[in-house]
Structures are given as C-alpha cells and as structure tokens.
Amino acid sequence: METTEAVIALALDCGADRGYTGEILDELARHGIRATFGMTGAWARANPDLVARMLHAGHRLINHSETHPSFTGRSTGSPSLSVDQRAAEIRRAEQAVAAVSGSETTMRPYFRPPYGDYDEALLTLLPELGYSVIVMWTVDSLGWRGIPPEEVVTRVLAAAQPGAIVLLHVGAQSTAAAALPQLIASLQERGYGFVTIDTQPG
C-alpha cells in the first residue's frame, strides 16, 4: 500500500481448511484489528459461519478464486487457464461469498491471484469483471510451511515498513495463528497500527 503512515495490513488467505480461523478472529477482536482475508469460493462454501463472522466484524474480503489454481500455470506446471475458465473461477468465488453477504460485489474491486501468478491476459480480464486492484504482498510470513511461530514474527518484523502487506494463512498446517499474538504485540511496540488493504493512503 502506498502510504507514509506507520500502518500494516494483515492479509490472511483462506483456501485450505478451517484451521485456526476462529482463534485468529478472536485475537484480532481482542485488539480491535480489522484484517483482509483472501477468500476462495470453495472455502467460503465450506465455512459460511466464518465468512459471516468476518463480515460482521468489519474485515475486508478479497477474491482469491474458486479453487486456487494457478491462472498461468507458472507455479504449478499446469496448463494456463482459458479466459472462460478464469472468469468462472472469479465469478464462482463471488457467488459463494454472496450466499452469505447478499451481494456479488462484496469482494470487488480486489483480487489476489493464487500463487501470485498473473499475466497480461488476466490484467485485461479483471476490469471486465469488476476488479481493478491486484493485491499481492510485501512479505510472505511462510507460516504455511510450518516454520516456528517465532520465525514468522522475525520474518515479518524484518520486512515491516509503512504500508507493508503481510501474507498469513488460516489453515491447520500454518503457524500464523500461533505467531499472531506476539506478531501484533511486536508491531505495536514499534509504533505500527493495522489497516485493511482498502484503507486510503495517508
């Protein structure tokens, strides 16, 4: 995010299992922090209660596709998706969240490409579907690899800067939930506040 303010966005991807989502939401609520959740349609369909809780708490949801394929195939070695396949992935995710929120525009205009893979064709397609912002990250916490929570905190602190976007995951294999209390405390000690990715630059 373009800002000079001492703020950081916690961006948590929801694509695997429920994992520690409840605990993560509890921890965020304790501190009055609103976060950004990259939401796959498959996850939203499996966990409508958690989607509703996120929306009620004022968290920001962003479209992370229906089934988390690489649109370009770059990270997975799979064939690139066709335009129609890409559009279907994005629309189905919208519909899954709309079943809870009541609106297919809930996640617009923010899209996070699975694996961070995108190309010119996707940049052309997204605005046609109502998405004008691709949301990447400035530091991958690597909690999804199962690294110790203290290493997650160390990685994030090393990359902390105004407007940083911290990638975390809610799934059971991730250590993000275990790291979150110390991560929040450490960033606050350094004078950082927390925002969602749609916060306007200061």
Coordinates of C-alpha atoms in Angstrom, one line a residue:
M1 CA 0.0 0.0 0.0
E2 CA 1.2 3.5 -0.8
T3 CA 1.4 5.3 2.5
T4 CA 3.8 7.1 4.8
E5 CA 1.8 6.3 7.9
A6 CA 3.1 3.6 10.3
V7 CA 0.3 1.1 9.3
I8 CA 0.5 -2.5 8.2
A9 CA -2.2 -4.7 6.6
L10 CA -2.5 -8.3 7.8
A11 CA -3.7 -10.3 4.8
L12 CA -4.8 -13.9 5.6
D13 CA -5.6 -16.4 2.9
C14 CA -8.4 -18.8 3.3
G15 CA -8.1 -21.7 0.9
A16 CA -7.5 -24.9 2.7
D17 CA -9.3 -25.9 5.9
R18 CA -10.9 -24.0 8.8
G19 CA -7.7 -24.4 10.7
Y20 CA -7.3 -21.7 13.3
T21 CA -9.6 -19.2 11.8
G22 CA -11.7 -18.9 14.9
E23 CA -8.7 -18.3 17.1
I24 CA -7.4 -15.8 14.6
L25 CA -10.7 -13.9 14.6
D26 CA -10.7 -14.0 18.4
E27 CA -7.2 -12.5 18.6
L28 CA -8.0 -9.8 16.1
A29 CA -11.1 -8.9 18.0
R30 CA -9.2 -8.6 21.3
H31 CA -7.1 -5.9 19.7
G32 CA -9.9 -4.2 17.6
I33 CA -7.9 -5.0 14.5
R34 CA -9.6 -5.4 11.1
A35 CA -7.7 -7.6 8.7
T36 CA -8.0 -8.6 5.0
F37 CA -9.0 -12.2 4.1
G38 CA -8.2 -13.6 0.7
M39 CA -11.2 -15.9 0.1
T40 CA -11.6 -18.9 -2.2
G41 CA -15.2 -19.8 -3.1
A42 CA -14.6 -23.4 -2.0
W43 CA -13.5 -22.2 1.4
A44 CA -16.5 -19.8 1.7
R45 CA -18.9 -22.6 0.8
A46 CA -17.4 -24.9 3.4
N47 CA -17.3 -22.2 6.1
P48 CA -20.3 -19.8 5.8
D49 CA -20.3 -19.2 9.5
L50 CA -16.8 -17.9 9.5
V51 CA -17.5 -15.8 6.4
A52 CA -20.4 -14.2 8.2
R53 CA -18.3 -13.6 11.3
M54 CA -15.6 -11.9 9.3
L55 CA -18.2 -9.6 7.6
H56 CA -19.9 -8.8 10.9
A57 CA -16.5 -7.8 12.4
G58 CA -15.8 -5.5 9.5
H59 CA -12.9 -7.4 8.0
R60 CA -12.2 -7.0 4.3
L61 CA -12.8 -9.9 1.9
I62 CA -10.9 -10.2 -1.4
N63 CA -11.5 -12.6 -4.2
H64 CA -8.9 -15.4 -4.3
S65 CA -10.6 -17.6 -7.0
E66 CA -12.9 -20.6 -6.6
T67 CA -10.4 -23.5 -6.3
H68 CA -7.0 -21.8 -6.1
P69 CA -5.5 -22.9 -9.4
S70 CA -2.5 -21.0 -11.0
F71 CA -4.2 -19.0 -13.7
T72 CA -0.9 -19.0 -15.7
G73 CA 0.4 -22.4 -14.6
R74 CA 3.7 -20.8 -13.7
S75 CA 3.8 -22.0 -10.1
T76 CA 2.2 -25.5 -10.6
G77 CA 3.4 -26.5 -14.0
S78 CA -0.2 -26.9 -15.2
P79 CA -1.7 -25.5 -18.4
S80 CA -2.7 -21.8 -18.4
L81 CA -6.4 -21.4 -17.8
S82 CA -8.5 -20.1 -20.7
V83 CA -10.3 -16.8 -20.4
D84 CA -13.6 -18.6 -19.7
Q85 CA -12.0 -20.7 -17.0
R86 CA -10.5 -17.7 -15.4
A87 CA -13.8 -15.8 -15.4
A88 CA -15.6 -18.8 -14.0
E89 CA -13.1 -19.1 -11.1
I90 CA -13.6 -15.5 -10.2
R91 CA -17.4 -15.5 -10.6
R92 CA -17.9 -18.7 -8.6
A93 CA -16.0 -17.2 -5.7
E94 CA -18.2 -14.2 -5.8
Q95 CA -21.3 -16.3 -5.7
A96 CA -20.0 -18.3 -2.8
V97 CA -19.5 -15.2 -0.7
A98 CA -22.7 -13.6 -2.0
A99 CA -24.6 -16.6 -0.5
V100 CA -23.6 -15.1 2.9
S101 CA -23.3 -11.4 2.2
G102 CA -26.2 -11.0 -0.2
S103 CA -24.1 -9.2 -2.8
E104 CA -21.8 -10.4 -5.6
T105 CA -19.8 -7.2 -5.3
T106 CA -18.7 -7.8 -1.7
M107 CA -15.1 -8.6 -2.7
R108 CA -14.8 -6.2 -5.6
P109 CA -12.5 -4.5 -6.8
Y110 CA -9.8 -6.6 -5.0
F111 CA -8.4 -9.8 -6.4
R112 CA -5.5 -11.9 -5.2
P113 CA -4.2 -14.3 -7.8
P114 CA -3.4 -17.8 -6.5
Y115 CA 0.3 -18.2 -6.0
G116 CA 0.7 -14.6 -7.1
D117 CA 0.6 -15.8 -10.7
Y118 CA -0.8 -13.4 -13.3
D119 CA -0.2 -12.3 -16.8
E120 CA -1.3 -9.6 -19.3
A121 CA -4.5 -11.6 -20.2
L122 CA -5.6 -11.5 -16.6
L123 CA -4.9 -7.8 -16.3
T124 CA -7.2 -7.4 -19.3
L125 CA -9.9 -9.6 -17.9
L126 CA -10.1 -8.4 -14.3
P127 CA -11.6 -4.9 -15.0
E128 CA -14.3 -6.5 -17.2
L129 CA -15.3 -8.5 -14.1
G130 CA -15.3 -5.5 -11.8
Y131 CA -11.7 -6.0 -10.4
S132 CA -9.3 -3.1 -10.7
V133 CA -6.8 -3.9 -8.0
I134 CA -4.5 -6.9 -7.8
V135 CA -3.5 -7.5 -4.2
M136 CA -0.1 -9.0 -3.7
W137 CA 2.1 -8.9 -0.5
T138 CA 5.3 -7.4 0.6
V139 CA 6.3 -10.2 3.0
D140 CA 5.3 -13.9 3.0
S141 CA 5.4 -15.0 6.6
L142 CA 6.0 -18.6 5.5
G143 CA 3.8 -19.8 8.3
W144 CA 2.2 -22.1 5.7
R145 CA 5.4 -24.0 5.6
G146 CA 5.0 -24.8 9.3
I147 CA 8.1 -22.8 10.4
P148 CA 8.2 -22.0 14.1
P149 CA 6.0 -19.1 15.2
E150 CA 9.0 -17.1 16.4
E151 CA 10.5 -17.3 12.9
V152 CA 7.2 -16.0 11.5
V153 CA 7.5 -13.0 13.8
T154 CA 11.2 -12.4 12.9
R155 CA 10.5 -12.5 9.2
V156 CA 7.6 -10.0 9.4
L157 CA 9.5 -7.6 11.7
A158 CA 12.5 -7.6 9.3
A159 CA 10.2 -6.5 6.5
A160 CA 8.0 -4.1 8.5
Q161 CA 7.6 -0.7 6.8
P162 CA 4.7 1.7 6.3
G163 CA 2.1 0.2 4.0
A164 CA 3.5 -3.4 4.3
I165 CA 1.1 -6.2 3.4
V166 CA 1.8 -9.3 5.5
L167 CA 0.7 -12.6 4.0
L168 CA -0.6 -15.2 6.5
H169 CA -2.7 -18.3 6.2
V170 CA -5.5 -19.6 8.4
G171 CA -5.1 -23.3 7.7
A172 CA -4.2 -26.0 10.2
Q173 CA -0.7 -26.5 8.8
S174 CA 0.1 -22.8 9.2
T175 CA 1.8 -21.4 12.3
A176 CA 0.3 -17.9 11.7
A177 CA -2.3 -18.3 14.5
A178 CA 0.3 -19.3 17.0
A179 CA 2.5 -16.3 15.9
L180 CA -0.2 -13.7 15.8
P181 CA -0.3 -12.6 19.5
Q182 CA 3.5 -11.9 19.5
L183 CA 3.4 -10.5 16.0
I184 CA 0.7 -8.0 16.9
A185 CA 2.5 -7.0 20.1
S186 CA 5.9 -6.6 18.5
L187 CA 4.5 -4.4 15.7
Q188 CA 2.6 -2.3 18.1
E189 CA 5.7 -1.8 20.2
R190 CA 7.3 -0.4 17.1
G191 CA 4.5 2.0 16.7
Y192 CA 2.5 0.3 13.9
G193 CA -1.2 0.3 13.6
F194 CA -3.3 -2.1 11.5
V195 CA -5.5 -1.4 8.5
T196 CA -7.2 -3.3 5.7
I197 CA -5.9 -3.1 2.1
D198 CA -8.7 -0.7 1.1
T199 CA -7.6 2.0 3.5
Q200 CA -6.9 5.2 1.7
P201 CA -3.3 6.4 1.8
G202 CA -2.4 8.9 4.4

